[in-house]
């Protein structure tokens, strides 16, 4: 590390090492409760229920609606790429990490609730995808501050386990939320006004439920985890001036810790593939494999159980073998499972005299996808938290969001492109299956870029200028 860079800052090596020497179980539980609540947006709204509703025949057909949804999410990704690092930087320097977590969470809840007004007609498709896309923007902003809190509640000895526990809580929260949605709205156990299917009232009420669920479980972290201390010499910068500081800090990170930048680039690619697995998973189950909405939700429940187990196990492995090994193993497993789903499709097969249906293919290898997604996500977060300079976690996780969203058009665009190319070449209704190929290409590219990146234990902590 050169002396010129070292003279620009006096902070300890990393925010994680400068943080608490022991974890408070209460703070960890309160922090993880946000992940639990966020499942109402991730699992219910964007993966297994509301986007499946948006891409149904009521909105013009699976192929067309899937393409429109993919385009809207790509636009949202561009907005996140432009704004996320500066929002993280300003929450760091202003000592307002928790405040902005609350503000952005509230925005997601409001936009989710507004999805109630998306009626099942083609003219409402644009409203629906716009609300989901905008909610994704604020969800990512909230996630920047939430992820940055990881260094405040964990230690170098248990950061992998804490991160994995958070992801596991998210998946388990998704199970409970999906069970409630299934029992009250989709296949109601008793007759009540929310069970009405007229104008898809039951599905539209799912949006209201999801908004309330997220809001309630986001509250504990606001009381249990203290606000980030405001730096003593925090400079007051205008919004545009923040970009100048951001550029200087990126240069300093590249100069003093280049593998931090290399990891941001690699993770940007493979995390886009991971996000696509969940974003388009329910859509593929319904459109390609013929799952009804109740069947999609049942699969989602089992998938979340498997994903929670994978995240928790991956967290323990992370603290023992390191995050890079966990990520590589997870991406390899995802590629194998995804390739099998693509090749076998919804056709019936016979293996060693045993009949094998398309639904069996999706159940078996779809659950394998769920098993490997959690560890890859959890260890990516823990990887970066280990490299964050003191007081810079928000900005670094903002860059984490930005680099991810800078290429977030990849998986949706390749998903859409593969469907478009396949449409005139395959039977009607079979084109959506080939969108899987686009997702696999992104995951493979991310794995190849990650291989030469140093593990955090072998990488330098960046030294960055304060103003």
Coordinates of C-alpha atoms in Angstrom, one line a residue:
X1 CA 0.0 0.0 0.0
X2 CA 1.6 3.3 -1.0
X3 CA 2.3 6.0 1.5
X4 CA 0.5 8.7 -0.4
X5 CA -2.7 6.8 -0.1
X6 CA -2.1 5.9 3.5
X7 CA -1.8 9.5 4.4
X8 CA -5.3 10.3 3.2
X9 CA -7.0 8.5 6.0
X10 CA -6.4 7.4 9.6
X11 CA -9.2 4.9 10.1
X12 CA -8.6 1.4 11.4
X13 CA -8.3 -1.4 8.7
X14 CA -12.0 -2.2 8.4
X15 CA -15.3 -1.3 9.8
X16 CA -15.8 -4.9 10.8
X17 CA -12.6 -5.1 12.9
X18 CA -13.4 -1.7 14.5
X19 CA -16.9 -2.8 15.4
X20 CA -18.2 -4.7 18.4
X21 CA -16.0 -7.5 19.9
X22 CA -19.1 -9.6 20.7
X23 CA -22.5 -9.9 19.0
X24 CA -25.8 -9.0 20.8
X25 CA -28.4 -11.7 20.1
X26 CA -31.1 -9.2 20.5
X27 CA -29.6 -6.9 17.8
X28 CA -29.0 -9.8 15.5
X29 CA -32.6 -10.9 15.8
X30 CA -33.9 -7.4 15.3
X31 CA -31.7 -7.0 12.3
X32 CA -32.7 -10.3 10.8
X33 CA -36.4 -9.5 11.4
X34 CA -36.1 -7.0 8.5
X35 CA -35.0 -9.8 6.3
X36 CA -38.0 -11.8 7.5
X37 CA -40.4 -9.0 6.6
X38 CA -38.7 -8.3 3.3
X39 CA -39.8 -11.8 2.1
X40 CA -43.3 -10.4 1.6
X41 CA -41.8 -8.2 -1.2
X42 CA -39.2 -10.7 -2.5
X43 CA -41.2 -14.0 -2.3
X44 CA -44.8 -12.9 -2.6
X45 CA -44.6 -9.8 -4.8
X46 CA -41.7 -10.2 -7.1
X47 CA -41.3 -14.0 -7.4
X48 CA -44.2 -16.3 -6.7
X49 CA -47.5 -14.5 -6.6
X50 CA -47.8 -11.0 -8.0
X51 CA -45.5 -11.2 -10.9
X52 CA -47.1 -14.5 -11.8
X53 CA -50.4 -12.6 -11.8
X54 CA -48.9 -9.9 -14.0
X55 CA -47.6 -12.3 -16.6
X56 CA -50.9 -14.3 -16.8
X57 CA -53.3 -14.3 -19.8
X58 CA -55.3 -11.5 -18.2
X59 CA -52.5 -9.1 -19.1
X60 CA -52.0 -10.2 -22.7
X61 CA -50.2 -13.6 -22.3
X62 CA -47.1 -15.0 -20.6
X63 CA -44.6 -14.2 -23.4
X64 CA -45.6 -10.6 -24.0
X65 CA -46.1 -9.7 -20.3
X66 CA -42.8 -11.4 -19.3
X67 CA -40.9 -9.3 -21.9
X68 CA -42.6 -6.1 -20.6
X69 CA -41.7 -7.0 -17.0
X70 CA -38.1 -7.7 -17.9
X71 CA -37.8 -4.4 -19.6
X72 CA -39.2 -2.5 -16.6
X73 CA -36.8 -4.2 -14.3
X74 CA -33.9 -3.3 -16.6
X75 CA -34.9 0.4 -16.4
X76 CA -35.1 0.1 -12.6
X77 CA -31.7 -1.3 -12.6
X78 CA -30.3 1.7 -14.4
X79 CA -31.8 4.0 -11.8
X80 CA -30.2 2.0 -9.0
X81 CA -26.9 2.0 -10.7
X82 CA -26.8 5.8 -10.9
X83 CA -28.0 6.5 -7.4
X84 CA -27.2 3.7 -5.0
X85 CA -23.5 4.5 -4.1
X86 CA -24.2 8.2 -3.4
X87 CA -27.2 7.4 -1.2
X88 CA -25.0 5.0 0.7
X89 CA -22.2 7.5 1.0
X90 CA -24.5 10.2 2.3
X91 CA -26.0 7.9 4.9
X92 CA -22.4 7.1 6.1
X93 CA -21.2 10.7 6.2
X94 CA -24.4 12.0 7.7
X95 CA -24.7 9.3 10.4
X96 CA -28.2 8.5 9.1
X97 CA -27.9 4.8 8.0
X98 CA -30.9 3.7 10.1
X99 CA -33.0 6.7 9.1
X100 CA -32.6 6.0 5.4
X101 CA -33.3 2.3 6.0
X102 CA -36.6 3.4 7.5
X103 CA -37.5 5.9 4.7
X104 CA -36.8 3.5 1.9
X105 CA -38.5 0.6 3.6
X106 CA -41.6 2.8 4.0
X107 CA -41.5 3.7 0.2
X108 CA -41.4 0.0 -0.7
X109 CA -44.4 -0.6 1.5
X110 CA -46.4 2.2 0.0
X111 CA -45.7 1.2 -3.6
X112 CA -46.5 -2.4 -2.8
X113 CA -49.8 -1.4 -1.3
X114 CA -50.6 0.6 -4.5
X115 CA -50.5 -2.7 -6.5
X116 CA -54.0 -3.2 -5.1
X117 CA -55.2 -1.0 -8.0
X118 CA -53.7 -3.2 -10.7
X119 CA -56.8 -4.8 -12.2
X120 CA -56.6 -7.9 -14.4
X121 CA -56.8 -6.2 -17.7
X122 CA -54.1 -5.6 -20.4
X123 CA -54.3 -1.8 -19.9
X124 CA -53.2 -2.2 -16.3
X125 CA -50.0 -4.1 -17.2
X126 CA -47.9 -1.0 -17.4
X127 CA -49.1 0.3 -14.1
X128 CA -48.3 -3.1 -12.5
X129 CA -44.8 -3.4 -13.8
X130 CA -44.0 0.2 -13.1
X131 CA -45.0 -0.1 -9.4
X132 CA -43.0 -3.3 -9.1
X133 CA -40.0 -1.8 -10.8
X134 CA -40.1 1.4 -8.7
X135 CA -40.5 -0.6 -5.5
X136 CA -37.4 -2.5 -6.5
X137 CA -35.4 0.7 -6.7
X138 CA -36.3 1.7 -3.2
X139 CA -35.9 -1.8 -1.9
X140 CA -32.3 -1.8 -3.2
X141 CA -31.7 1.6 -1.5
X142 CA -33.0 0.1 1.7
X143 CA -30.8 -2.9 1.2
X144 CA -27.7 -0.8 0.9
X145 CA -28.2 0.5 4.5
X146 CA -29.4 -2.8 5.8
X147 CA -26.4 -4.7 4.4
X148 CA -24.0 -2.0 5.8
X149 CA -25.4 -2.7 9.3
X150 CA -23.9 -6.2 9.1
X151 CA -20.5 -4.9 10.4
X152 CA -22.3 -3.2 13.3
X153 CA -23.9 -6.4 14.7
X154 CA -21.3 -9.1 13.9
X155 CA -17.6 -9.8 14.5
X156 CA -14.8 -11.2 12.3
X157 CA -15.4 -14.6 13.9
X158 CA -19.2 -14.9 13.1
X159 CA -19.9 -12.6 10.2
X160 CA -20.6 -15.5 7.9
X161 CA -23.0 -17.1 10.4
X162 CA -24.8 -13.8 11.0
X163 CA -25.2 -13.1 7.3
X164 CA -26.4 -16.6 6.7
X165 CA -28.9 -16.3 9.6
X166 CA -30.3 -13.1 8.1
X167 CA -30.8 -14.8 4.7
X168 CA -32.3 -17.8 6.4
X169 CA -34.7 -15.6 8.3
X170 CA -35.7 -14.1 5.0
X171 CA -36.5 -17.4 3.5
X172 CA -38.4 -18.6 6.5
X173 CA -40.4 -15.4 6.6
X174 CA -41.2 -16.1 3.0
X175 CA -42.6 -19.5 4.0
X176 CA -44.9 -18.1 6.6
X177 CA -46.0 -15.2 4.4
X178 CA -46.7 -17.6 1.5
X179 CA -48.7 -19.9 3.7
X180 CA -50.8 -17.1 4.9
X181 CA -51.4 -15.9 1.4
X182 CA -52.3 -19.4 0.3
X183 CA -54.7 -20.0 3.1
X184 CA -56.4 -16.6 3.2
X185 CA -56.3 -15.4 -0.4
X186 CA -55.4 -18.0 -3.0
X187 CA -57.1 -21.1 -1.6
X188 CA -59.0 -19.6 1.3
X189 CA -60.0 -21.9 4.1
X190 CA -63.2 -19.9 4.9
X191 CA -65.4 -17.5 3.1
X192 CA -64.6 -13.8 3.6
X193 CA -64.5 -10.8 1.3
X194 CA -60.8 -11.3 0.7
X195 CA -61.5 -14.6 -0.9
X196 CA -63.5 -13.1 -3.8
X197 CA -61.9 -13.7 -7.2
X198 CA -64.0 -11.0 -8.9
X199 CA -61.5 -8.6 -10.6
X200 CA -58.8 -10.7 -8.9
X201 CA -59.6 -9.0 -5.6
X202 CA -58.0 -11.8 -3.7
X203 CA -54.7 -11.4 -5.5
X204 CA -54.8 -7.6 -5.3
X205 CA -55.3 -7.8 -1.5
X206 CA -52.1 -9.9 -1.4
X207 CA -50.3 -6.6 -2.2
X208 CA -51.9 -4.9 0.9
X209 CA -51.0 -7.8 3.1
X210 CA -47.4 -7.8 1.8
X211 CA -47.1 -4.0 2.6
X212 CA -48.3 -4.5 6.1
X213 CA -46.1 -7.6 6.7
X214 CA -43.0 -5.8 5.6
X215 CA -43.8 -2.7 7.6
X216 CA -44.4 -4.6 10.9
X217 CA -41.3 -6.7 10.8
X218 CA -39.1 -3.8 9.7
X219 CA -39.8 -2.0 13.0
X220 CA -37.5 -4.0 15.4
X221 CA -34.3 -2.9 13.7
X222 CA -35.3 0.7 14.0
X223 CA -35.3 0.4 17.8
X224 CA -32.6 -2.2 18.6
X225 CA -29.7 -1.2 16.4
X226 CA -28.2 2.2 17.2
X227 CA -27.8 4.9 14.5
X228 CA -24.4 5.2 12.8
X229 CA -22.3 7.8 14.6
X230 CA -21.8 10.9 12.6
X231 CA -18.1 11.4 11.6
X232 CA -16.5 14.3 13.5
X233 CA -15.1 15.8 10.4
X234 CA -18.0 15.0 8.1
X235 CA -17.9 17.3 5.1
X236 CA -21.2 18.8 3.9
X237 CA -21.4 18.0 0.2
X238 CA -24.0 18.8 -2.4
X239 CA -25.6 15.9 -4.2
X240 CA -23.5 16.3 -7.4
X241 CA -20.3 16.9 -5.4
X242 CA -20.9 13.5 -3.8
X243 CA -20.2 12.0 -7.2
X244 CA -16.8 13.7 -7.3
X245 CA -15.9 12.2 -3.9
X246 CA -17.2 8.8 -5.1
X247 CA -14.9 8.9 -8.1
X248 CA -11.9 9.8 -5.9
X249 CA -12.8 6.9 -3.5
X250 CA -13.2 4.4 -6.3
X251 CA -9.7 5.4 -7.6
X252 CA -8.3 5.0 -4.1
X253 CA -9.9 1.6 -3.6
X254 CA -8.5 0.4 -7.0
X255 CA -5.1 1.7 -6.0
X256 CA -4.9 0.3 -2.5
X257 CA -7.2 -2.7 -2.7
X258 CA -7.8 -3.7 -6.4
X259 CA -9.4 -7.1 -5.5
X260 CA -12.2 -5.2 -3.8
X261 CA -13.0 -3.8 -7.2
X262 CA -12.5 -7.1 -8.9
X263 CA -14.9 -8.7 -6.5
X264 CA -17.5 -6.0 -7.1
X265 CA -17.3 -6.6 -10.8
X266 CA -17.5 -10.4 -10.5
X267 CA -20.4 -10.3 -8.0
X268 CA -22.2 -7.8 -10.2
X269 CA -22.5 -10.4 -12.9
X270 CA -23.4 -13.5 -10.9
X271 CA -25.7 -11.7 -8.5
X272 CA -27.7 -10.5 -11.5
X273 CA -28.1 -14.2 -12.4
X274 CA -29.1 -15.1 -8.8
X275 CA -31.8 -12.3 -8.9
X276 CA -33.1 -13.6 -12.2
X277 CA -33.5 -17.1 -10.7
X278 CA -36.0 -15.8 -8.2
X279 CA -37.6 -13.1 -10.4
X280 CA -38.4 -15.5 -13.2
X281 CA -38.6 -18.7 -11.3
X282 CA -42.3 -18.6 -10.5
X283 CA -43.0 -17.2 -14.0
X284 CA -41.2 -20.2 -15.6
X285 CA -43.0 -22.7 -13.3
X286 CA -46.4 -21.3 -14.4
X287 CA -45.7 -20.6 -18.1
X288 CA -43.4 -23.4 -19.0
X289 CA -44.2 -26.2 -16.6
X290 CA -47.9 -25.5 -16.3
X291 CA -48.1 -25.0 -12.5
X292 CA -51.2 -23.3 -11.3
X293 CA -50.8 -20.4 -8.9
X294 CA -51.5 -22.6 -5.8
X295 CA -48.9 -25.1 -7.1
X296 CA -46.4 -22.3 -7.6
X297 CA -47.0 -21.2 -4.0
X298 CA -46.6 -24.7 -2.6
X299 CA -43.3 -25.1 -4.5
X300 CA -42.2 -21.7 -3.2
X301 CA -42.9 -22.9 0.4
X302 CA -40.7 -25.9 -0.1
X303 CA -38.2 -23.9 -2.0
X304 CA -37.8 -21.4 0.8
X305 CA -37.3 -24.2 3.3
X306 CA -34.5 -25.6 1.2
X307 CA -33.1 -22.1 0.6
X308 CA -33.1 -21.3 4.3
X309 CA -31.2 -24.5 5.1
X310 CA -28.7 -23.7 2.4
X311 CA -28.2 -20.1 3.6
X312 CA -27.6 -21.2 7.2
X313 CA -25.3 -24.1 6.3
X314 CA -23.5 -21.8 3.9
X315 CA -23.0 -19.3 6.7
X316 CA -21.3 -21.8 8.9
X317 CA -19.1 -22.9 6.0
X318 CA -18.3 -19.3 5.3
X319 CA -16.7 -18.8 8.7
X320 CA -14.6 -21.9 8.2
X321 CA -13.6 -22.2 4.5
X322 CA -14.1 -18.6 3.5
X323 CA -16.8 -16.9 1.3
X324 CA -15.1 -17.4 -2.0
X325 CA -15.2 -21.2 -1.7
X326 CA -18.8 -21.1 -0.8
X327 CA -19.7 -18.8 -3.7
X328 CA -17.9 -21.0 -6.3
X329 CA -19.5 -24.1 -5.0
X330 CA -22.9 -22.5 -5.1
X331 CA -22.6 -21.1 -8.6
X332 CA -21.4 -24.5 -9.9
X333 CA -24.5 -26.2 -8.3
X334 CA -26.8 -23.6 -9.9
X335 CA -25.3 -24.1 -13.3
X336 CA -25.8 -27.9 -13.1
X337 CA -29.4 -27.7 -11.9
X338 CA -30.4 -25.0 -14.4
X339 CA -28.9 -26.8 -17.3
X340 CA -30.9 -30.0 -16.4
X341 CA -34.1 -28.0 -16.3
X342 CA -33.4 -26.4 -19.6
X343 CA -32.5 -29.7 -21.3
X344 CA -35.3 -31.8 -19.9
X345 CA -38.0 -29.1 -20.0
X346 CA -41.6 -30.1 -19.5
X347 CA -41.3 -33.3 -21.5
X348 CA -41.9 -36.8 -20.1
X349 CA -38.8 -39.0 -20.0
X350 CA -37.9 -42.5 -18.8
X351 CA -34.7 -43.1 -16.9
X352 CA -33.7 -46.8 -16.2
X353 CA -37.3 -47.8 -16.8
X354 CA -38.7 -45.2 -14.3
X355 CA -41.1 -42.6 -15.7
X356 CA -40.0 -39.0 -15.2
X357 CA -42.4 -36.1 -15.8
X358 CA -41.7 -32.4 -16.5
X359 CA -43.2 -31.4 -13.2
X360 CA -40.8 -33.8 -11.5
X361 CA -37.9 -32.2 -13.3
X362 CA -38.9 -28.8 -12.0
X363 CA -39.5 -30.0 -8.4
X364 CA -36.2 -31.8 -8.1
X365 CA -33.9 -29.4 -9.8
X366 CA -35.8 -26.3 -9.0
X367 CA -35.2 -27.2 -5.3
X368 CA -31.5 -27.6 -6.1
X369 CA -31.5 -24.1 -7.5
X370 CA -33.1 -22.9 -4.2
X371 CA -30.5 -24.7 -2.2
X372 CA -27.6 -22.9 -3.8
X373 CA -28.9 -19.4 -4.2
X374 CA -28.9 -18.6 -0.5
X375 CA -25.3 -19.4 0.2
X376 CA -24.1 -17.4 -2.8
X377 CA -26.1 -14.4 -1.7
X378 CA -25.1 -14.6 1.9
X379 CA -21.4 -15.1 1.3
X380 CA -21.3 -12.3 -1.2
X381 CA -22.6 -9.9 1.5
X382 CA -20.1 -11.3 4.1
X383 CA -17.2 -11.2 1.6
X384 CA -17.7 -7.4 1.0
X385 CA -18.3 -6.6 4.6
X386 CA -14.9 -8.0 5.5
X387 CA -13.3 -5.5 3.1
X388 CA -15.2 -2.3 4.0
X389 CA -13.0 0.5 5.5
X390 CA -14.3 1.9 8.7
X391 CA -17.3 4.2 8.2
X392 CA -17.5 3.3 4.5
X393 CA -19.8 0.3 4.6
X394 CA -22.8 2.2 3.2
X395 CA -20.9 3.6 0.3
X396 CA -19.2 0.3 -0.4
X397 CA -22.5 -1.5 -0.4
X398 CA -23.9 1.3 -2.5
X399 CA -21.1 0.4 -5.0
X400 CA -22.2 -3.2 -4.5
X401 CA -25.7 -2.3 -5.6
X402 CA -24.4 -0.1 -8.4
X403 CA -22.1 -2.6 -10.0
X404 CA -24.8 -5.2 -9.7
X405 CA -27.4 -2.9 -11.3
X406 CA -25.0 -1.5 -13.8
X407 CA -25.2 -5.0 -15.4
X408 CA -28.7 -5.8 -14.2
X409 CA -30.0 -5.5 -17.7
X410 CA -28.0 -8.7 -18.5
X411 CA -30.2 -11.4 -17.1
X412 CA -33.6 -9.8 -17.9
X413 CA -32.3 -8.8 -21.4
X414 CA -30.9 -12.2 -22.2
X415 CA -34.0 -13.9 -20.7
X416 CA -36.1 -11.7 -23.1
X417 CA -33.8 -12.1 -26.0
X418 CA -33.7 -15.9 -25.7
X419 CA -37.5 -15.9 -25.6
X420 CA -37.7 -13.7 -28.7
X421 CA -35.2 -15.8 -30.7
X422 CA -37.0 -19.0 -29.7
X423 CA -40.5 -17.8 -30.4
X424 CA -40.6 -18.4 -34.2
X425 CA -38.6 -21.6 -33.8
X426 CA -40.5 -23.6 -31.3
X427 CA -44.1 -24.5 -30.5
X428 CA -46.4 -21.8 -29.1
X429 CA -45.9 -21.5 -25.4
X430 CA -42.5 -23.2 -25.3
X431 CA -40.4 -20.1 -26.0
X432 CA -40.4 -19.0 -22.4
X433 CA -38.4 -22.1 -21.4
X434 CA -35.4 -20.9 -23.4
X435 CA -35.2 -17.8 -21.2
X436 CA -33.4 -20.1 -18.8
X437 CA -30.5 -20.2 -21.2
X438 CA -29.9 -16.5 -20.8
X439 CA -29.8 -16.8 -17.0
X440 CA -27.3 -19.7 -17.1
X441 CA -25.0 -17.6 -19.4
X442 CA -24.9 -14.8 -16.8
X443 CA -24.2 -17.2 -13.9
X444 CA -21.4 -18.9 -15.9
X445 CA -19.8 -15.5 -16.8
X446 CA -19.9 -14.4 -13.1
X447 CA -18.2 -17.6 -12.0
X448 CA -15.4 -17.3 -14.6
X449 CA -14.7 -13.7 -13.6
X450 CA -14.7 -14.6 -9.9
X451 CA -12.1 -17.4 -10.1
X452 CA -9.0 -15.1 -10.2
X453 CA -10.2 -12.8 -7.5
X454 CA -8.4 -13.1 -4.1
X455 CA -10.3 -14.2 -1.0
X456 CA -10.9 -11.4 1.5
X457 CA -8.3 -12.9 3.9
X458 CA -5.6 -12.4 1.2
X459 CA -6.8 -8.9 0.0
X460 CA -5.8 -5.5 1.3
X461 CA -8.3 -3.2 3.1
X462 CA -8.8 -0.1 1.0
X463 CA -7.6 3.3 2.2
X464 CA -9.9 6.1 1.0
X465 CA -9.9 9.9 1.2
X466 CA -12.3 11.5 3.6
X467 CA -13.3 14.4 1.4

